[in-house]
Tab-separated table of C-alpha atoms and ligand atoms in Angstrom:
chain	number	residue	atom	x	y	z
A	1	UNK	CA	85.153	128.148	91.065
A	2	UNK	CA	87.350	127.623	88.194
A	3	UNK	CA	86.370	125.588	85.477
A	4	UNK	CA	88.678	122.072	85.422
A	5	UNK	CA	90.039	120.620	82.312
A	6	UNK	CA	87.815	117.475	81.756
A	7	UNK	CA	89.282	113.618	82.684
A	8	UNK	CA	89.036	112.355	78.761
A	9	UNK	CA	91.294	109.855	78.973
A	10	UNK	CA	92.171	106.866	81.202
A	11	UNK	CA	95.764	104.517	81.357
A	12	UNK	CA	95.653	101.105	82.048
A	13	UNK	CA	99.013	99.199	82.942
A	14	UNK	CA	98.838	96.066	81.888
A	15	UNK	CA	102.708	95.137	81.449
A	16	UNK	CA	103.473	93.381	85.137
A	17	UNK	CA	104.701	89.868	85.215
A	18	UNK	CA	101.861	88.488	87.376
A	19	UNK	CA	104.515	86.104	88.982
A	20	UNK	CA	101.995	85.457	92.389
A	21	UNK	CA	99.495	84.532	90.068
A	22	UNK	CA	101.950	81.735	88.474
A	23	UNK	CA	101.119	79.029	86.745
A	24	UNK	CA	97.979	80.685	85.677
A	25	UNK	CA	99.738	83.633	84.078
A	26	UNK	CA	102.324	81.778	82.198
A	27	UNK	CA	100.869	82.154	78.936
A	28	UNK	CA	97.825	84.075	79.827
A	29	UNK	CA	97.928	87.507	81.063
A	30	UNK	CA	95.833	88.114	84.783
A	31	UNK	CA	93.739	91.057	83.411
A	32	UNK	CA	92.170	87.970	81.254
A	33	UNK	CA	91.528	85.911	84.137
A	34	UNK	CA	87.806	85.645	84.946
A	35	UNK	CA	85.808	87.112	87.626
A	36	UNK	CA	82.381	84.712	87.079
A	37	UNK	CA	82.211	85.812	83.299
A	38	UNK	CA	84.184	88.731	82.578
A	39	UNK	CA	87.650	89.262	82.382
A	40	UNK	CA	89.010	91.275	85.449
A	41	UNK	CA	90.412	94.123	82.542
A	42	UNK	CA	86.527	94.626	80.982
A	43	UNK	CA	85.200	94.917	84.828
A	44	UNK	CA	88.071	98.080	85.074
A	45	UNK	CA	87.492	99.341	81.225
A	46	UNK	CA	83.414	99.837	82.172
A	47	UNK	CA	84.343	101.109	85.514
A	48	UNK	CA	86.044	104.122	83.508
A	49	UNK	CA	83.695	104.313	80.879
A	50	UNK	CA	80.739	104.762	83.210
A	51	UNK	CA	83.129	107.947	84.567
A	52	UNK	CA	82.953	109.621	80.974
A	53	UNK	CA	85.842	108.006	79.639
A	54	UNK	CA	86.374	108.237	75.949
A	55	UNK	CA	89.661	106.998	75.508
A	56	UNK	CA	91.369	103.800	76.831
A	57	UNK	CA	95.201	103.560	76.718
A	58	UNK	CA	96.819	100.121	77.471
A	59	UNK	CA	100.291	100.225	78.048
A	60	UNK	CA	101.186	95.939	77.409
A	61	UNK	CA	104.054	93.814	77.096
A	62	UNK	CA	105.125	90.398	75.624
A	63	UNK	CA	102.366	87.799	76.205
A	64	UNK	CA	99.753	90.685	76.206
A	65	UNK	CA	97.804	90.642	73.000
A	66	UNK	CA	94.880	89.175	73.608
A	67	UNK	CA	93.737	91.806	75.942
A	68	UNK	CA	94.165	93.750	72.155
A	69	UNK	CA	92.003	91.013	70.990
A	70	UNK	CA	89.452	91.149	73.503
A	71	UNK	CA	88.463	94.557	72.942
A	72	UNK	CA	88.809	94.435	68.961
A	73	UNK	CA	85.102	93.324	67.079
A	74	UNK	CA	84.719	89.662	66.565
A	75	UNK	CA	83.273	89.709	63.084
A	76	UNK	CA	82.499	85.561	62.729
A	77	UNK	CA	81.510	85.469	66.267
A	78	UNK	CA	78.915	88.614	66.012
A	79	UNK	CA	77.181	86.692	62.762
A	80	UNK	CA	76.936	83.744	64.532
A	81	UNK	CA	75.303	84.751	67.458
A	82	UNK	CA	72.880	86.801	65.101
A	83	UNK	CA	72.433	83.333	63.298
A	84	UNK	CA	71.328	81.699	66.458
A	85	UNK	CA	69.148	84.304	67.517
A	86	UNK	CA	71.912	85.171	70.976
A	87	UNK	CA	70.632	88.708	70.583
A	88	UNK	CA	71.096	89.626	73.916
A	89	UNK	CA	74.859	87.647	74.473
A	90	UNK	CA	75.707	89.831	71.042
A	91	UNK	CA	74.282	93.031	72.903
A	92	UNK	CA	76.401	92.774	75.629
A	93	UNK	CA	79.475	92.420	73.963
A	94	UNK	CA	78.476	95.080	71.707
A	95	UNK	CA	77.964	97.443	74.947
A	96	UNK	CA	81.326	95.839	76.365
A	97	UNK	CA	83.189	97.177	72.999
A	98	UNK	CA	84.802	100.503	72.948
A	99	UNK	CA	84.080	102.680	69.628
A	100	UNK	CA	86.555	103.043	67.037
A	101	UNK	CA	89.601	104.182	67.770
A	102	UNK	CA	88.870	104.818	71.493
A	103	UNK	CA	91.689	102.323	72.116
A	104	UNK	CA	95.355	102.721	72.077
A	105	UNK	CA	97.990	99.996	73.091
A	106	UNK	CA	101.523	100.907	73.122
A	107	UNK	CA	104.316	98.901	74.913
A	108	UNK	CA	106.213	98.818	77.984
A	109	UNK	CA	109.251	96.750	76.699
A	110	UNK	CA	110.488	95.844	79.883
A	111	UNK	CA	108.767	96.014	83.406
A	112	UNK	CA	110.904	98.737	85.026
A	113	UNK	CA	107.819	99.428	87.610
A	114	UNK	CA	104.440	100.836	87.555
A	115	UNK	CA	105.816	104.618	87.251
A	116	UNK	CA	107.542	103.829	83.933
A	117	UNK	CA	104.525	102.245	82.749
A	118	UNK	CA	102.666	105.207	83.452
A	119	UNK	CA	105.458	107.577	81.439
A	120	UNK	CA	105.235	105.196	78.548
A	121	UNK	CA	101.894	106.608	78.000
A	122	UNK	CA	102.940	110.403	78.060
A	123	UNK	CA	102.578	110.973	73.900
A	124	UNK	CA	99.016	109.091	74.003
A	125	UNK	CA	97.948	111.315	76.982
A	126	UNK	CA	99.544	114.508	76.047
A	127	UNK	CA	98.693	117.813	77.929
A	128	UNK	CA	95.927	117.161	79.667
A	129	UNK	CA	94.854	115.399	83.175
A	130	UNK	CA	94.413	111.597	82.403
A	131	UNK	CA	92.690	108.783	84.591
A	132	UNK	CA	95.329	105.767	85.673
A	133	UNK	CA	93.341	102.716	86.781
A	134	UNK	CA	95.413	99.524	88.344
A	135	UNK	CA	93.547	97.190	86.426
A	136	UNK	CA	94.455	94.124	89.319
A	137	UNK	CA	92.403	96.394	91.453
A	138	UNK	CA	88.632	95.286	90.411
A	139	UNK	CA	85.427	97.397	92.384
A	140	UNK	CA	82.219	97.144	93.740
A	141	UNK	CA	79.898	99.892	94.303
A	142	UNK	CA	76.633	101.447	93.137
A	143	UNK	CA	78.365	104.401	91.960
A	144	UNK	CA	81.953	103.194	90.391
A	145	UNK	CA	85.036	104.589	92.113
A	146	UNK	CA	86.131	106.563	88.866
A	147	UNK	CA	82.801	108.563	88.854
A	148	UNK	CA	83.432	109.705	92.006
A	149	UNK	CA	86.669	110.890	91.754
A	150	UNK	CA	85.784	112.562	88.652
A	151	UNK	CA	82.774	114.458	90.833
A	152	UNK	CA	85.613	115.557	93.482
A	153	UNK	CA	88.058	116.731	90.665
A	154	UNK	CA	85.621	119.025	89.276
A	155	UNK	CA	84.916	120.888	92.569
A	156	UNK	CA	88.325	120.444	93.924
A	157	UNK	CA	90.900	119.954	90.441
A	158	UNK	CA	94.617	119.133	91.481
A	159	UNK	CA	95.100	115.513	91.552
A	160	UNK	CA	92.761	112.695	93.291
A	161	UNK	CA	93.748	109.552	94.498
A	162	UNK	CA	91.087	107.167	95.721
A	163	UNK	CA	91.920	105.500	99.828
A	164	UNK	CA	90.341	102.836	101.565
A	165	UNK	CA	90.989	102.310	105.029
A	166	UNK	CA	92.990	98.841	106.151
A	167	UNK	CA	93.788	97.342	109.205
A	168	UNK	CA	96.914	99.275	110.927
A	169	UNK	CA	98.925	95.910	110.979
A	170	UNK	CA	98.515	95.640	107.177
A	171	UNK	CA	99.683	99.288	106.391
A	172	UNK	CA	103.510	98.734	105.769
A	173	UNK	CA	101.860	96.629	102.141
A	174	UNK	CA	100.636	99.459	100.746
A	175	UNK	CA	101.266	103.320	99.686
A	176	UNK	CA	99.319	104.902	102.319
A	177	UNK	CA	98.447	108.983	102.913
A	178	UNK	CA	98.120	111.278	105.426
A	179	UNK	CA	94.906	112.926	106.100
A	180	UNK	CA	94.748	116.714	106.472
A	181	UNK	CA	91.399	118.504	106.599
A	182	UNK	CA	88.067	117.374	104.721
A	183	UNK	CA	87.242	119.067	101.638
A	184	UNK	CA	83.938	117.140	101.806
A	185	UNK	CA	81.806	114.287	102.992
A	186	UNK	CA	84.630	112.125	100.838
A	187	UNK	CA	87.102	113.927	100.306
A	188	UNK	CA	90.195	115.540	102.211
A	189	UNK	CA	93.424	117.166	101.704
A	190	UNK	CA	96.460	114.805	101.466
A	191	UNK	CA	99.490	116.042	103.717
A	192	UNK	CA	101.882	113.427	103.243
A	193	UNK	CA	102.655	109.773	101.129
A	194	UNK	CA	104.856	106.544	101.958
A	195	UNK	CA	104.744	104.062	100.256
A	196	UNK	CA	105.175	100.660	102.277
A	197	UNK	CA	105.941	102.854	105.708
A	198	UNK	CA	107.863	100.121	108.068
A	199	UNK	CA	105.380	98.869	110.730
A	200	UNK	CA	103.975	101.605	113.080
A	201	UNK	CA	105.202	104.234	111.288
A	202	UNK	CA	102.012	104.689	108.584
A	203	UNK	CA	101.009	108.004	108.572
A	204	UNK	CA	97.058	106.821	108.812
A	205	UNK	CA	95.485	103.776	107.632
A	206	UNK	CA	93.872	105.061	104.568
A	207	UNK	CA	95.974	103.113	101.947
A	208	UNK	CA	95.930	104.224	97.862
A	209	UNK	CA	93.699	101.577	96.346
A	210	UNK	CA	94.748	101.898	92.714
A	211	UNK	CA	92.472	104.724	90.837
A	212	UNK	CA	93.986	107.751	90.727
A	213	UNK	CA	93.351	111.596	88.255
A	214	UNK	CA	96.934	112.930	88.065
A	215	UNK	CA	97.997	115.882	85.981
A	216	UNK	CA	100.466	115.981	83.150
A	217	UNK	CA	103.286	117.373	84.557
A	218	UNK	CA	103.782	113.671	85.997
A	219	UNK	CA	105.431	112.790	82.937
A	220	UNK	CA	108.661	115.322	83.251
A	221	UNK	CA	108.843	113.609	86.644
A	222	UNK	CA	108.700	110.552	86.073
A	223	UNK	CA	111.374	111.128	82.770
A	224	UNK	CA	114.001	111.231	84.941
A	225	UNK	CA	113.554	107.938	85.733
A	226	UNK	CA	114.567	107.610	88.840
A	227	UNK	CA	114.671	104.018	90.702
A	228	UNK	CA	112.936	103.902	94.076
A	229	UNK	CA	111.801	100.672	96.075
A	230	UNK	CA	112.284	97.053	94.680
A	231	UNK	CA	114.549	99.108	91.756
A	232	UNK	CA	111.843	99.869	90.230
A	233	UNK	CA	110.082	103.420	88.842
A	234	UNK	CA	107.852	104.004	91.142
A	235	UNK	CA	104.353	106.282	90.759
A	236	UNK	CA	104.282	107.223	94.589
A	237	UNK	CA	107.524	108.748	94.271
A	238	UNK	CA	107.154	111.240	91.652
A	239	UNK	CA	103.680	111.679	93.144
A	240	UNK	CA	105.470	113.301	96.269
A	241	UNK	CA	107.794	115.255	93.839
A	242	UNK	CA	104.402	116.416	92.386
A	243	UNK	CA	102.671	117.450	95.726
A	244	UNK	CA	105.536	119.927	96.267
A	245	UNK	CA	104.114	122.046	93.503
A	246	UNK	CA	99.805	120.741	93.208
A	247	UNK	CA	97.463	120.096	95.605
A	248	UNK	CA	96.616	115.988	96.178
A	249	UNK	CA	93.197	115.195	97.206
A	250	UNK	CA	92.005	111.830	99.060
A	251	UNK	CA	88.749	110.270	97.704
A	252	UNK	CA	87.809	107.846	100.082
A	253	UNK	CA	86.204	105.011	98.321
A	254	UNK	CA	83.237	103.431	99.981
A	255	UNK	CA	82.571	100.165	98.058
A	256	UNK	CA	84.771	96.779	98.043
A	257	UNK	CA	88.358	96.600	96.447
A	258	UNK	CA	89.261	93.013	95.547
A	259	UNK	CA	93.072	92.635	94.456
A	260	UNK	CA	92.510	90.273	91.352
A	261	UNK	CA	96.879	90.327	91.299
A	262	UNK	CA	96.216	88.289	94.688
A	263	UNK	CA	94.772	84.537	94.854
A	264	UNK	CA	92.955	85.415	98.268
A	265	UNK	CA	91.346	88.852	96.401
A	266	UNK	CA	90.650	87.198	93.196
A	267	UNK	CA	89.018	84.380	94.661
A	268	UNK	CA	86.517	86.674	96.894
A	269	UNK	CA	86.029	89.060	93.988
A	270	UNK	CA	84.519	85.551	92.406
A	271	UNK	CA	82.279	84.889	95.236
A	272	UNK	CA	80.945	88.594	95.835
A	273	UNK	CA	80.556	89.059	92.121
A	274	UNK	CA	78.526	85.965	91.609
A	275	UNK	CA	76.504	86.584	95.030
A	276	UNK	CA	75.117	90.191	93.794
A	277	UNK	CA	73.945	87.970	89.876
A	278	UNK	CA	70.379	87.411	90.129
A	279	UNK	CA	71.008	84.069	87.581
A	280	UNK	CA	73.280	82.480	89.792
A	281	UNK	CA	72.914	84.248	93.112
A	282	UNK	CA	71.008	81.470	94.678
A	283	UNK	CA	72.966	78.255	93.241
A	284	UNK	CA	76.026	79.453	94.614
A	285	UNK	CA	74.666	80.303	97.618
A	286	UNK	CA	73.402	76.897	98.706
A	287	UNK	CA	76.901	75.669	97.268
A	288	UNK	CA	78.755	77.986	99.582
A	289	UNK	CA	76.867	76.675	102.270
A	290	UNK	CA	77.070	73.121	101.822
A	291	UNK	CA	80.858	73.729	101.345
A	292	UNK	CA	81.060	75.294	104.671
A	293	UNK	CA	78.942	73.237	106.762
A	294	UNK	CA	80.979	70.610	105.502
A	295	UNK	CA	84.151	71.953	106.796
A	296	UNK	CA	82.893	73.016	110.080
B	301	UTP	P1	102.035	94.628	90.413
B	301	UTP	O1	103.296	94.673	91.158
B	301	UTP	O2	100.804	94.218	91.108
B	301	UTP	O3	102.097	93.733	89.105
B	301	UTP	O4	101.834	96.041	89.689
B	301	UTP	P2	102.913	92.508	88.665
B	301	UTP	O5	104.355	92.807	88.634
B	301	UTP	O6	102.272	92.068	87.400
B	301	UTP	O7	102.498	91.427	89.768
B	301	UTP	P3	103.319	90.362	90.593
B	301	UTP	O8	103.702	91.070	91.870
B	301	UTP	O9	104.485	89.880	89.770
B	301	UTP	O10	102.307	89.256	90.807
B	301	UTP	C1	100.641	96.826	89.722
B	301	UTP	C2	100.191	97.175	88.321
B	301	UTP	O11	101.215	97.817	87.578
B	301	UTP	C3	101.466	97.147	86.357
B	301	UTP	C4	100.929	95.734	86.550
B	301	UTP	O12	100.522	95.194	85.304
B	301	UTP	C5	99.769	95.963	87.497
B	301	UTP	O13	98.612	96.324	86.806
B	301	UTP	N1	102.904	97.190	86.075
B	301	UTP	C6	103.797	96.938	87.050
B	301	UTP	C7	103.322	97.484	84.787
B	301	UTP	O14	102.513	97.699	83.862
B	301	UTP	N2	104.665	97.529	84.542
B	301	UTP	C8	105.587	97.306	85.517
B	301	UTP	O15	106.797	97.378	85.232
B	301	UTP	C9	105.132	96.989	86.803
């Protein structure tokens, strides 16, 4: 088996509008939205780090810098909760902070679509096979959906992207794949990728949830900037350009995906998050409850 080049480094796309998420993203970006204490960006930044991610690249836009903020040392903060004896709040933020210079934040300019994003990263990422994480895509699972896909890159290399199966009425909403044979218990060769295939014409229901490994020959792809649904650059479509020349393996993802860019996902990310925290678990249980009960 040859040896793969190890996933160092990990982009995160924060430049999108968040218009379905208006008024609530007006002035503050959705990655800083809350799922029960965290901001949905920090849930995505541990996700990677617990993968063996060293380096965390966020390509922002207007409106974004306090997701800079966020992950900068709060020196006034930190000496106050030392003051009040919050050892524990300051040790979790601590654990929460990336080292220094672990971070890098360069800008989109203008939101020409996820795949220009992505090539806006190329001189931070450089040669080398980089993680890209869809920060509005939040997860839940024992063993994060990163490490995973980091376990079938290194017996399998190429490029990963992580599926999850949907409904076959929902398909035409998503990029979906085609599945060719199984590489493992999770894994399986892709053989084909549409993304938003009209109705009835998916190739399967597995659909790309949002964590992908690609290699760095993406970025000569995606520089010619080519336009492709909605106008806008899009990462499926040099993926396929990509797949003519590298092999694309599926990862399918066994946990829950909530889509935090969604009202519907963000507000059952809340409720599943707070259901699995033993401090609150049973309060918002009873709550739930009563709620229903009421309405039925
Ligand atoms: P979305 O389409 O979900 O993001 O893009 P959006 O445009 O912010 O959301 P809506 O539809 O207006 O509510 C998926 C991901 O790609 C990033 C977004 O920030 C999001 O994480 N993205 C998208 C960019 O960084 N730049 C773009 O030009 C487009």
């Amino acid at each position: 088996m040859t040896q793969q080049r190890r996933v160092r480094k990990a982009v995160f796309p924060v430049a999108g509008l968040g218009t379905r998420f208006l008024p609530a993203t007006k002035a503050i970006p959705k990655e800083m939205l809350t799922v029960v204490d965290k901001p949905v960006i920090q849930y995505v930044v541990d996700e990677a780090r617990a993968a063996g991610i060293e380096h965390f690249i966020f390509v922002t836009g207007r409106n974004k810098a306090v997701i800079e903020d966020h992950f900068d040392i709060q020196v006034e903060l930190y000496d106050t909760l030392r003051k009040r004896g919050k050892l524990d709040e300051l040790g979790n933020l601590q654990a929460m902070q990336p080292k220094p210079g672990q971070t890098s934040f360069t800008r989109q300019q203008e939101p020409l679509g996820l795949g220009h994003a992505v090539w806006c990263a190329r001189e931070l990422v450089g040669d080398e096979p980089f993680a890209l994480l869809l920060p509005d895509m939040v997860m839940q699972h024992d063993k994060g959906c990163l490490t995973g896909m980091v376990e079938q890159y290194h017996k399998v290399g190429g490029n990963v992207i992580s599926v999850e199966e949907v409904p076959e009425e929902e398909t035409h909403r998503y990029g979906v794949v085609g599945v060719g044979e199984d590489i493992s218990e999770d894994g399986f060769r892709i053989n084909a990728m549409v993304e938003k295939p009209p109705m009835g014409t998916a190739p399967s229901n597995y659909f790309i949830n949002g964590r992908y490994i690609l290699q760095p020959e993406i970025f000569s792809i995606l520089e010619t900037q080519e336009t492709g649904a909605g106008n806008e650059i899009q990462i499926t479509d040099a993926m396929l350009k990509l797949a003519e020349k590298q092999d694309f393996s599926g990862y399918r993802f066994r946990g829950n995906t909530f889509d935090c860019g969604s009202k519907e996902g963000f507000i059952r990310a809340n409720v599943s998050f707070a259901l699995k925290r033993d401090d609150i678990r049973v309060k918002v249980e009873d709550d739930l409850r009563r709620m229903l009960d009421t309405l039925l």
